[in-house]
Amino acid sequence: MEPSPPTHPQDGARRHYRRPAERPFTREERDRVTLLFGSLSVAHDRLLTAAVRGLGYHAEAIPTPERGDLQTGRELCNNGQCNPVYFVAGALINHLERRRAERNLARDEVTDRYVFVTPGSCGPCRFGMYEAQYRQALAKAGYPGFRVIAFDKKGGGDGHPDEGYGDGLSVDLGLYIAVLDALFMADVLNAVFYRARPYATDSSAAERTFEACLSECERALGQGRPHPRVTATARLLAAVTPLSSAEDAARLLTRLRDSTCTAALSRCRRIIEAGFEVDYLRPRPLVKVTGEFWAQTTEGDGNFRMFEFLEGEGAEIQVEPVAGWVDYMRHGLHGQLDEARAAETAAHVRTGRALLRATTTRLRHWLIEQIGRLLHREYDRMRAALGNCAAPLADQRTLERLGRPYYHPRITGGEGHLEVAKTLYYHRNRLAHMTLSLKPFGCMPSTQSDGAQAAVQADYPDIRFLPIETSGEGEINAYSRAQMALGEARESARNEFQDALTARGTDLDTLRAYIAERPQLRSPLYPIPHTGGAICRAARFVHHLADRMASHPDSPRHAATEHQPGEPRHAQPR
């Protein structure tokens, strides 16, 4: 029996599914609507909010998701969703409930006054369903019609007026520049404090200093930028590049000369140097954190507060910068263009149209390379403003080359080949004692990466790699596994430290006496060269002090000028 034909409306026309139309966020609403962001690290959330405010919007960061937010999210979202969607949905709804109680608002007033802005994607994993889950949870919580603006992680966003969301949020080059500035500044601040905090002689002073630096950067980003002046150079740049207008070209040129971010970070450098001191003669194991993007970035219960736990166990952690993920997304465009060019080459087409397409592809390759150079330039400028303590961004071609034998770089989703590649990168360059990969329970891309890691560890048996899945519960088991792996890393750090003392024929008392007379050696921003073949920062410090004492034992010259001339790029202190 043949299946019965589907029923259709009376007019006989086929009606395909369309996403329900959402009430637009209009330009006229900007003065009374607040944009909500959140769920990354504290520094990223606060600086991103300040940058958006600097563009003239009302903006607010939702608090770091906690265990109670997970329970709220589970009650209101579908079963079997990814851990981050439960945490973020719950944190958003609980934040709205608090605002409603504080300001005595009705639910429809909250719906009218707030808009949630979040990353989005079409997949290939459950990330593609986040946007729908947020709307469902909000509706169940009593906020039907609450507006959610989702930006595709590969560029663009549903906030563009062409998508029917109104023109309240201008998705233009100015917005992208402001967002990148905030993310990069947060990256370098986090890197500096995760580097220095385990060695701080006064942990409360270190926390106060971090808060002072965040406030300084918030003020700088919140001031806004002057409207760029369109010049002949800007018009020429717009004519020869894909920039949409001469105004965008002028905005880009103005940003390349702008010193707002670097000046703020330079002030932070002075705040840090005066804020607290460190003792770099404490041997600490270095732990590189990788994994799924959200789990490796958030600082709350979403990853079992693993950063706080590791520091409490005496480890120095190296967090992954969001800038690296941005650069990875840019680099992925090369692969798409390579595939298109390979298809044309295989067809052996030599028509005029084919040659034009080939020329266009080469031009796009060149433009993508220039964008990458600009990203690295700006990130390096911000690193330099904080004494080059944050590590430079890893070269994406190098990471692709390392990961390709185990994980094809064209397999997209999540971090793609990066989890495998970064494990190899930090092991082969001796930049970490162990790699800890954090991911939500059942994360498909991370599960694929963990499978590939088996082959990596077979080829490199001395790699210390620990994958941990976070599900909202089970932190005791996760802590136990982390402690076991950390025990081996801690022993390696201690051995490196003792070996350095023995090799250089010195002892702790001699080194501490030398440091006591030179305050610059107690600065959190003191550059420690990657010498002696050691991973442990304390062991490297011993080698550096021995070299310094041998070359100029009585000189009080500031060591910040003593950069080692042959230091490789990947070995910059983190």
Coordinates of C-alpha atoms in Angstrom, one line a residue:
M1 CA 0.0 0.0 0.0
E2 CA 1.4 3.4 -0.9
P3 CA 1.6 5.9 1.9
S4 CA -1.0 8.5 1.9
P5 CA 0.2 11.9 0.5
P6 CA 0.9 14.6 3.0
T7 CA -1.9 17.1 3.7
H8 CA -1.4 20.6 2.5
P9 CA -3.1 23.9 3.2
Q10 CA -6.2 24.7 1.2
D11 CA -4.3 26.6 -1.4
G12 CA -2.4 23.4 -2.3
A13 CA 1.0 25.1 -1.8
R14 CA 3.8 23.1 -0.1
R15 CA 4.8 24.8 3.1
H16 CA 8.3 24.1 4.3
Y17 CA 9.3 24.6 7.9
R18 CA 10.5 28.0 8.8
R19 CA 11.9 29.2 12.1
P20 CA 9.3 31.2 13.9
A21 CA 9.7 34.9 13.3
E22 CA 11.3 36.7 16.2
R23 CA 10.4 40.2 17.3
P24 CA 13.1 42.5 16.0
F25 CA 15.5 44.5 18.2
T26 CA 15.3 47.9 16.6
R27 CA 17.6 50.9 16.7
E28 CA 15.0 52.9 18.6
E29 CA 15.1 50.4 21.4
R30 CA 18.8 50.9 22.2
D31 CA 18.3 53.4 24.9
R32 CA 16.1 51.1 27.0
V33 CA 17.2 47.5 26.0
T34 CA 20.2 45.8 27.7
L35 CA 22.3 43.3 25.8
L36 CA 23.3 40.3 28.0
F37 CA 26.6 38.4 27.5
G38 CA 28.4 35.8 29.5
S39 CA 29.7 32.3 30.4
L40 CA 33.4 32.8 29.5
S41 CA 36.0 33.7 32.1
V42 CA 35.4 36.6 34.4
A43 CA 37.9 38.7 32.6
H44 CA 36.4 38.0 29.1
D45 CA 32.8 38.6 30.3
R46 CA 33.7 41.9 32.0
L47 CA 35.8 43.4 29.2
L48 CA 33.4 42.2 26.5
T49 CA 30.6 44.0 28.3
A50 CA 32.7 47.2 28.7
A51 CA 33.6 47.1 25.0
V52 CA 30.0 46.9 23.9
R53 CA 29.1 49.7 26.2
G54 CA 31.8 51.7 24.6
L55 CA 29.9 51.4 21.3
G56 CA 26.9 53.1 22.9
Y57 CA 24.8 50.0 24.0
H58 CA 23.5 49.1 27.4
A59 CA 25.3 45.8 28.2
E60 CA 25.5 43.4 31.2
A61 CA 27.4 40.2 31.9
I62 CA 25.5 37.3 33.4
P63 CA 27.3 35.8 36.4
T64 CA 29.6 32.8 36.0
P65 CA 27.3 29.7 35.9
E66 CA 27.1 27.7 39.1
R67 CA 25.6 24.4 40.2
G68 CA 22.2 25.9 40.9
D69 CA 22.1 27.2 37.3
L70 CA 22.7 23.7 36.1
Q71 CA 19.6 22.4 37.9
T72 CA 17.5 25.2 36.4
G73 CA 18.8 24.5 32.9
R74 CA 18.1 20.8 33.2
E75 CA 14.5 21.4 34.3
L76 CA 13.8 23.7 31.4
C77 CA 15.9 22.3 28.5
N78 CA 15.5 19.0 26.7
N79 CA 17.2 15.8 28.0
G80 CA 20.5 14.8 26.5
Q81 CA 21.8 18.3 25.8
C82 CA 25.4 19.4 26.1
N83 CA 26.5 20.5 29.5
P84 CA 27.2 24.1 28.6
V85 CA 23.6 24.7 27.4
Y86 CA 22.3 23.7 30.8
F87 CA 24.7 25.9 32.7
V88 CA 24.3 29.0 30.4
A89 CA 20.5 28.7 30.1
G90 CA 20.1 28.3 33.8
A91 CA 22.5 31.2 34.5
L92 CA 20.6 33.5 32.1
I93 CA 17.2 32.6 33.5
N94 CA 18.3 33.0 37.2
H95 CA 19.9 36.3 36.3
L96 CA 16.6 37.5 34.8
E97 CA 14.7 36.4 37.8
R98 CA 17.1 38.4 40.1
R99 CA 16.7 41.5 38.0
R100 CA 12.9 41.1 38.0
A101 CA 12.9 40.9 41.8
E102 CA 15.3 43.8 42.3
R103 CA 13.5 46.2 40.0
N104 CA 10.0 44.9 40.6
L105 CA 9.4 44.2 36.9
A106 CA 6.7 42.0 35.3
R107 CA 7.9 39.2 33.1
D108 CA 6.8 40.8 29.9
E109 CA 8.8 43.9 30.9
V110 CA 11.9 41.8 31.4
T111 CA 11.3 40.3 27.9
D112 CA 11.0 43.8 26.5
R113 CA 14.1 45.2 28.2
Y114 CA 16.7 42.5 27.7
V115 CA 18.3 40.6 24.7
F116 CA 20.7 37.7 25.0
V117 CA 23.6 37.7 22.6
T118 CA 25.4 34.3 22.1
P119 CA 27.6 32.4 19.7
G120 CA 25.7 30.0 17.4
S121 CA 26.4 27.4 14.7
C122 CA 24.7 24.9 12.5
G123 CA 26.7 22.0 14.0
P124 CA 27.9 19.4 13.5
C125 CA 27.4 18.6 17.2
R126 CA 24.8 19.7 19.7
F127 CA 26.1 23.2 19.6
G128 CA 23.8 23.8 16.7
M129 CA 20.8 23.4 19.0
Y130 CA 21.9 25.8 21.7
E131 CA 19.9 28.8 20.3
A132 CA 16.7 26.8 20.1
Q133 CA 17.3 25.4 23.6
Y134 CA 17.7 28.9 25.1
R135 CA 14.4 30.0 23.6
Q136 CA 12.6 26.9 24.8
A137 CA 14.0 27.3 28.3
L138 CA 13.1 31.0 28.4
A139 CA 9.6 30.3 27.3
K140 CA 9.1 27.6 29.9
A141 CA 10.4 30.0 32.6
G142 CA 7.8 32.5 31.7
Y143 CA 9.6 34.6 29.1
P144 CA 8.0 33.7 25.8
G145 CA 9.3 35.8 22.9
F146 CA 12.5 36.7 24.7
R147 CA 15.0 37.7 22.0
V148 CA 18.2 35.7 21.4
I149 CA 20.7 37.0 18.9
A150 CA 23.1 34.2 17.8
F151 CA 26.3 34.9 15.9
D152 CA 27.6 32.1 13.8
K153 CA 31.0 31.1 15.1
K154 CA 32.4 31.2 11.6
G155 CA 31.4 34.8 11.0
G156 CA 28.3 36.8 10.5
G157 CA 25.3 36.8 12.8
D158 CA 21.6 36.6 13.0
G159 CA 21.6 40.1 14.4
H160 CA 21.9 41.5 10.9
P161 CA 18.8 43.2 9.6
D162 CA 18.7 40.9 6.6
E163 CA 18.0 38.0 8.9
G164 CA 14.8 39.8 10.2
Y165 CA 16.2 40.6 13.7
G166 CA 16.2 44.3 13.2
D167 CA 19.0 46.9 13.2
G168 CA 19.3 47.4 16.9
L169 CA 22.6 45.6 17.0
S170 CA 24.9 46.8 14.2
V171 CA 26.9 43.8 13.1
D172 CA 29.8 45.7 11.4
L173 CA 33.5 46.0 11.5
G174 CA 33.3 48.3 14.5
L175 CA 31.6 45.7 16.6
Y176 CA 34.1 43.0 15.5
I177 CA 37.0 45.2 16.4
A178 CA 35.6 46.0 19.8
V179 CA 34.9 42.4 20.6
L180 CA 38.4 41.3 19.5
D181 CA 40.0 44.0 21.6
A182 CA 38.1 42.9 24.7
L183 CA 38.9 39.2 24.1
F184 CA 42.6 39.8 23.4
M185 CA 43.0 42.0 26.5
A186 CA 41.3 39.4 28.6
D187 CA 43.6 36.7 27.2
V188 CA 46.8 38.4 28.1
L189 CA 45.6 39.4 31.5
N190 CA 44.5 35.9 32.3
A191 CA 47.8 34.5 31.0
V192 CA 49.9 36.9 33.2
F193 CA 47.9 36.1 36.4
Y194 CA 47.7 32.4 35.9
R195 CA 51.5 32.5 35.4
A196 CA 52.2 34.6 38.5
R197 CA 49.5 33.6 41.0
P198 CA 51.0 30.2 42.0
Y199 CA 54.2 32.0 43.0
A200 CA 52.6 35.0 44.8
T201 CA 53.9 35.6 48.3
D202 CA 50.5 37.3 49.2
S203 CA 47.6 35.7 47.3
S204 CA 45.1 38.3 48.5
A205 CA 47.3 41.1 47.1
A206 CA 47.4 39.2 43.8
E207 CA 43.6 39.1 43.7
R208 CA 43.3 42.8 44.5
T209 CA 45.8 43.6 41.7
F210 CA 43.8 41.5 39.2
E211 CA 40.7 43.4 40.1
A212 CA 42.5 46.7 39.7
C213 CA 43.8 45.7 36.2
L214 CA 40.3 44.6 35.1
S215 CA 38.8 47.9 36.2
E216 CA 41.6 49.8 34.4
C217 CA 40.8 47.9 31.1
E218 CA 37.1 48.3 31.6
R219 CA 37.5 52.1 31.8
A220 CA 39.6 52.1 28.6
L221 CA 37.2 50.0 26.6
G222 CA 34.2 51.8 27.9
Q223 CA 35.3 55.2 26.6
G224 CA 34.5 54.4 23.0
R225 CA 36.5 55.4 19.9
P226 CA 36.3 58.6 17.8
H227 CA 34.5 58.3 14.5
P228 CA 37.1 57.6 11.8
R229 CA 37.8 60.1 9.1
V230 CA 37.5 58.8 5.6
T231 CA 40.7 59.6 3.6
A232 CA 41.9 58.8 0.1
T233 CA 43.9 55.9 1.5
A234 CA 40.7 54.5 3.1
R235 CA 38.9 54.8 -0.2
L236 CA 41.7 53.0 -2.1
L237 CA 41.8 50.2 0.5
A238 CA 38.0 49.7 0.2
A239 CA 38.3 49.5 -3.5
V240 CA 40.9 46.7 -3.6
T241 CA 39.7 44.6 -0.6
P242 CA 36.4 43.0 0.4
L243 CA 35.7 45.8 3.0
S244 CA 32.2 46.9 2.5
S245 CA 32.8 50.6 2.6
A246 CA 35.4 53.4 2.8
E247 CA 34.2 54.0 6.3
D248 CA 35.1 50.4 7.3
A249 CA 38.5 50.9 5.7
A250 CA 39.0 54.1 7.7
R251 CA 37.9 52.3 10.9
L252 CA 40.5 49.6 10.3
L253 CA 43.3 52.0 9.5
T254 CA 42.4 54.1 12.6
R255 CA 42.4 50.9 14.8
L256 CA 45.9 49.9 13.6
R257 CA 47.2 53.2 14.8
D258 CA 45.1 53.2 18.0
S259 CA 46.9 52.8 21.4
T260 CA 43.9 52.6 23.7
C261 CA 44.4 48.9 24.5
T262 CA 48.2 48.9 24.8
A263 CA 48.1 52.1 26.9
A264 CA 45.7 50.5 29.3
L265 CA 47.8 47.4 29.5
S266 CA 50.9 49.4 30.1
R267 CA 49.1 51.0 33.1
C268 CA 48.2 47.5 34.2
R269 CA 51.9 46.6 34.0
R270 CA 52.7 49.3 36.5
I271 CA 49.8 48.2 38.8
I272 CA 51.1 44.6 38.7
E273 CA 54.7 45.6 39.5
A274 CA 53.6 47.6 42.5
G275 CA 50.8 45.3 43.5
F276 CA 52.5 42.1 44.8
E277 CA 55.7 40.0 44.7
V278 CA 56.5 36.5 43.7
D279 CA 58.9 33.7 44.7
Y280 CA 59.9 31.9 41.5
L281 CA 62.0 29.5 43.5
R282 CA 59.0 27.4 44.3
P283 CA 58.9 24.4 42.0
R284 CA 55.5 24.1 40.4
P285 CA 54.3 21.6 37.7
L286 CA 53.1 23.3 34.5
V287 CA 49.7 22.0 33.3
K288 CA 48.4 22.9 29.9
V289 CA 44.6 23.1 29.7
T290 CA 42.9 22.2 26.4
G291 CA 39.6 20.6 25.4
E292 CA 36.1 21.9 24.3
F293 CA 36.0 25.6 24.0
W294 CA 33.6 26.4 26.8
A295 CA 34.8 23.9 29.3
Q296 CA 38.4 25.0 28.9
T297 CA 37.5 28.7 29.3
T298 CA 34.8 29.0 32.0
E299 CA 35.9 29.4 35.6
G300 CA 32.9 28.1 37.5
D301 CA 31.2 24.8 38.2
G302 CA 30.9 24.1 34.5
N303 CA 34.4 22.6 34.6
F304 CA 34.4 21.6 38.3
R305 CA 36.3 24.9 39.1
M306 CA 39.3 22.9 37.9
F307 CA 41.6 25.9 37.6
E308 CA 41.1 26.8 41.2
F309 CA 41.6 23.2 42.2
L310 CA 44.8 22.8 40.3
E311 CA 46.2 26.1 41.7
G312 CA 45.2 24.9 45.2
E313 CA 47.2 21.7 44.5
G314 CA 50.3 23.8 43.7
A315 CA 50.2 23.7 39.9
E316 CA 50.8 26.5 37.4
I317 CA 48.2 26.3 34.7
Q318 CA 48.4 27.6 31.1
V319 CA 45.0 28.4 29.8
E320 CA 44.2 28.5 26.1
P321 CA 43.6 32.1 24.8
V322 CA 40.3 32.8 22.9
A323 CA 42.5 34.5 20.4
G324 CA 43.9 31.1 19.4
W325 CA 40.4 29.9 18.6
V326 CA 39.7 33.0 16.5
D327 CA 42.9 32.4 14.6
Y328 CA 41.9 28.7 14.1
M329 CA 38.6 29.7 12.6
R330 CA 40.4 32.1 10.2
H331 CA 42.9 29.4 9.3
G332 CA 40.0 27.0 8.4
L333 CA 39.1 29.2 5.5
H334 CA 42.3 28.2 3.8
G335 CA 41.1 24.6 3.7
Q336 CA 37.8 25.6 2.1
L337 CA 39.7 27.5 -0.6
D338 CA 42.2 24.7 -1.2
E339 CA 39.4 22.2 -1.8
A340 CA 37.8 24.5 -4.3
R341 CA 41.1 25.0 -6.1
A342 CA 41.8 21.2 -6.1
A343 CA 38.4 20.6 -7.7
E344 CA 39.1 23.0 -10.5
T345 CA 42.6 21.6 -11.1
A346 CA 41.2 18.0 -11.3
A347 CA 38.7 19.2 -13.9
H348 CA 41.6 20.6 -16.0
V349 CA 39.3 23.5 -17.0
R350 CA 41.1 26.4 -18.7
T351 CA 38.3 28.7 -19.7
G352 CA 38.5 32.4 -19.0
R353 CA 35.9 32.0 -16.2
A354 CA 38.0 29.2 -14.5
L355 CA 41.1 31.3 -14.7
L356 CA 39.2 34.2 -13.1
R357 CA 38.1 31.9 -10.3
A358 CA 41.6 30.6 -9.7
T359 CA 42.9 34.2 -9.5
T360 CA 40.1 35.1 -7.1
T361 CA 41.0 32.1 -4.9
R362 CA 44.7 33.1 -4.8
L363 CA 43.6 36.7 -3.8
R364 CA 41.4 35.3 -1.0
H365 CA 44.3 33.2 0.3
W366 CA 46.4 36.3 0.4
L367 CA 43.7 38.3 2.2
I368 CA 43.3 35.5 4.8
E369 CA 47.0 35.5 5.4
Q370 CA 47.0 39.3 6.0
I371 CA 44.1 39.0 8.4
G372 CA 46.1 36.4 10.3
R373 CA 49.1 38.7 10.4
L374 CA 46.9 41.5 11.7
L375 CA 45.5 39.3 14.5
H376 CA 49.0 38.2 15.5
R377 CA 50.3 41.8 15.4
E378 CA 47.6 43.1 17.7
Y379 CA 47.9 40.2 20.1
D380 CA 51.7 40.7 20.2
R381 CA 51.3 44.4 20.8
M382 CA 49.2 43.6 23.8
R383 CA 51.6 41.0 25.1
A384 CA 54.4 43.5 24.8
A385 CA 52.5 46.0 26.8
L386 CA 52.5 43.5 29.7
G387 CA 56.1 42.5 29.4
N388 CA 55.7 39.6 27.0
C389 CA 54.7 37.3 29.8
A390 CA 51.8 35.9 27.9
A391 CA 52.9 33.3 25.3
P392 CA 52.6 34.2 21.6
L393 CA 49.8 32.6 19.6
A394 CA 50.9 29.3 18.2
D395 CA 51.3 29.2 14.4
Q396 CA 48.2 27.5 12.9
R397 CA 50.2 25.9 10.1
T398 CA 52.5 24.3 12.6
L399 CA 49.6 22.9 14.6
E400 CA 48.0 21.6 11.5
R401 CA 51.2 19.8 10.5
L402 CA 51.5 18.2 14.0
G403 CA 47.9 17.1 14.1
R404 CA 47.4 15.9 10.6
P405 CA 48.8 12.4 11.0
Y406 CA 46.3 11.7 13.8
Y407 CA 43.3 14.0 13.0
H408 CA 42.5 15.4 9.6
P409 CA 42.3 19.2 9.8
R410 CA 39.2 19.3 7.5
I411 CA 37.2 17.4 10.1
T412 CA 35.4 20.4 11.7
G413 CA 33.5 20.7 14.9
G414 CA 34.5 21.9 18.3
E415 CA 38.3 22.4 18.4
G416 CA 38.9 20.1 15.4
H417 CA 42.5 18.9 15.3
L418 CA 43.6 21.4 17.9
E419 CA 43.2 19.1 20.9
V420 CA 45.7 16.6 19.4
A421 CA 48.0 19.2 17.9
K422 CA 48.3 21.3 21.1
T423 CA 49.1 18.1 23.1
L424 CA 52.0 17.4 20.7
Y425 CA 53.1 21.1 20.5
Y426 CA 53.5 21.5 24.2
H427 CA 55.1 18.1 24.7
R428 CA 57.6 18.4 21.9
N429 CA 58.6 21.9 22.8
R430 CA 58.8 21.1 26.5
L431 CA 56.3 23.7 27.5
A432 CA 54.2 21.7 30.0
H433 CA 54.5 18.7 32.3
M434 CA 51.0 17.4 31.4
T435 CA 48.0 18.3 29.3
L436 CA 44.5 18.3 30.8
S437 CA 41.6 18.2 28.4
L438 CA 38.3 19.4 29.7
K439 CA 35.1 18.7 27.8
P440 CA 31.4 18.2 28.5
F441 CA 30.1 14.7 28.9
G442 CA 29.4 13.1 25.6
C443 CA 30.9 15.9 23.5
M444 CA 31.2 14.4 20.0
P445 CA 34.3 16.3 18.7
S446 CA 36.2 15.8 21.9
T447 CA 35.3 12.1 22.0
Q448 CA 36.9 11.8 18.5
S449 CA 40.0 13.7 19.7
D450 CA 40.3 11.4 22.7
G451 CA 40.2 8.4 20.3
A452 CA 43.0 9.9 18.3
Q453 CA 45.0 10.6 21.4
A454 CA 45.4 6.8 21.9
A455 CA 47.5 6.8 18.7
V456 CA 49.4 9.8 19.9
Q457 CA 50.3 8.2 23.2
A458 CA 51.3 5.0 21.5
D459 CA 53.9 7.1 19.5
Y460 CA 54.9 9.2 22.4
P461 CA 54.6 7.1 25.6
D462 CA 56.0 9.8 27.8
I463 CA 53.2 12.2 27.1
R464 CA 51.1 12.9 30.2
F465 CA 47.5 13.4 28.9
L466 CA 44.4 13.4 31.1
P467 CA 40.9 13.8 29.6
I468 CA 38.1 14.8 32.0
E469 CA 34.5 14.9 31.1
T470 CA 32.3 17.3 33.1
S471 CA 28.7 16.6 33.7
G472 CA 27.7 18.8 36.7
E473 CA 28.3 15.9 39.1
G474 CA 31.3 13.7 39.7
E475 CA 33.8 16.4 40.6
I476 CA 35.3 14.1 43.4
N477 CA 36.2 11.5 40.8
A478 CA 37.6 14.2 38.5
Y479 CA 39.7 15.7 41.3
S480 CA 41.0 12.3 42.2
R481 CA 42.1 11.5 38.7
A482 CA 43.7 15.0 38.4
Q483 CA 45.6 14.5 41.6
M484 CA 47.0 11.2 40.4
A485 CA 48.3 12.7 37.2
L486 CA 49.5 15.8 39.0
G487 CA 51.5 13.7 41.4
E488 CA 53.8 12.5 38.6
A489 CA 54.0 16.0 37.1
R490 CA 54.9 17.5 40.5
E491 CA 57.7 14.9 41.0
S492 CA 59.1 15.9 37.6
A493 CA 59.1 19.5 38.5
R494 CA 60.9 18.8 41.8
N495 CA 63.5 16.7 40.1
E496 CA 64.1 19.4 37.5
F497 CA 64.6 21.9 40.3
Q498 CA 67.0 19.8 42.2
D499 CA 68.9 18.9 39.1
A500 CA 69.3 22.6 38.2
L501 CA 70.7 23.4 41.7
T502 CA 73.1 20.5 41.4
A503 CA 74.2 21.3 37.8
R504 CA 74.8 25.0 38.6
G505 CA 76.6 24.2 41.9
T506 CA 74.4 26.5 44.0
D507 CA 71.9 26.3 46.8
L508 CA 68.6 28.0 47.8
D509 CA 70.2 30.2 50.5
T510 CA 72.6 31.7 48.1
L511 CA 69.9 32.4 45.5
R512 CA 67.5 33.9 48.0
A513 CA 70.2 36.2 49.3
Y514 CA 70.9 37.4 45.8
I515 CA 67.2 37.9 45.1
A516 CA 66.7 39.8 48.4
E517 CA 69.0 42.6 47.2
R518 CA 67.3 42.9 43.8
P519 CA 63.5 43.7 43.9
Q520 CA 63.2 43.3 40.1
L521 CA 63.7 39.6 40.5
R522 CA 60.6 39.4 42.7
S523 CA 58.4 41.1 40.0
P524 CA 55.5 39.0 38.7
L525 CA 56.4 40.2 35.2
Y526 CA 60.1 39.2 35.4
P527 CA 61.0 37.4 32.1
I528 CA 62.5 34.0 32.8
P529 CA 64.3 32.6 29.7
H530 CA 63.6 29.1 28.5
T531 CA 67.0 27.8 29.3
G532 CA 68.5 24.7 30.8
G533 CA 66.1 22.4 29.0
A534 CA 63.8 22.4 31.9
I535 CA 60.0 22.8 31.9
C536 CA 59.6 23.9 35.5
R537 CA 59.7 27.6 35.9
A538 CA 61.7 27.4 39.1
A539 CA 64.4 25.3 37.5
R540 CA 64.6 27.7 34.6
F541 CA 64.9 30.5 37.1
V542 CA 67.8 28.7 38.8
H543 CA 69.7 28.5 35.5
H544 CA 69.0 32.1 34.7
L545 CA 70.2 33.3 38.1
A546 CA 73.3 31.3 37.9
D547 CA 74.1 32.8 34.5
R548 CA 73.3 36.3 35.7
M549 CA 75.5 35.9 38.8
A550 CA 78.4 34.5 36.8
S551 CA 78.2 37.3 34.2
H552 CA 77.6 40.3 36.5
P553 CA 77.4 39.3 40.1
D554 CA 77.4 42.9 41.5
S555 CA 75.4 44.7 38.9
P556 CA 72.0 46.0 40.0
R557 CA 70.9 46.4 36.3
H558 CA 67.2 45.7 35.8
A559 CA 66.9 42.1 34.4
A560 CA 63.9 43.0 32.2
T561 CA 66.4 44.1 29.6
E562 CA 68.2 40.8 29.6
H563 CA 66.2 38.9 27.0
Q564 CA 68.1 35.9 25.6
P565 CA 68.9 36.7 22.0
G566 CA 68.3 33.1 20.6
E567 CA 65.1 32.3 22.5
P568 CA 62.6 30.5 20.1
R569 CA 59.2 32.1 19.6
H570 CA 57.3 29.2 21.2
A571 CA 59.5 29.4 24.3
Q572 CA 58.3 32.8 25.4
P573 CA 57.5 32.7 29.1
R574 CA 53.8 32.2 29.9

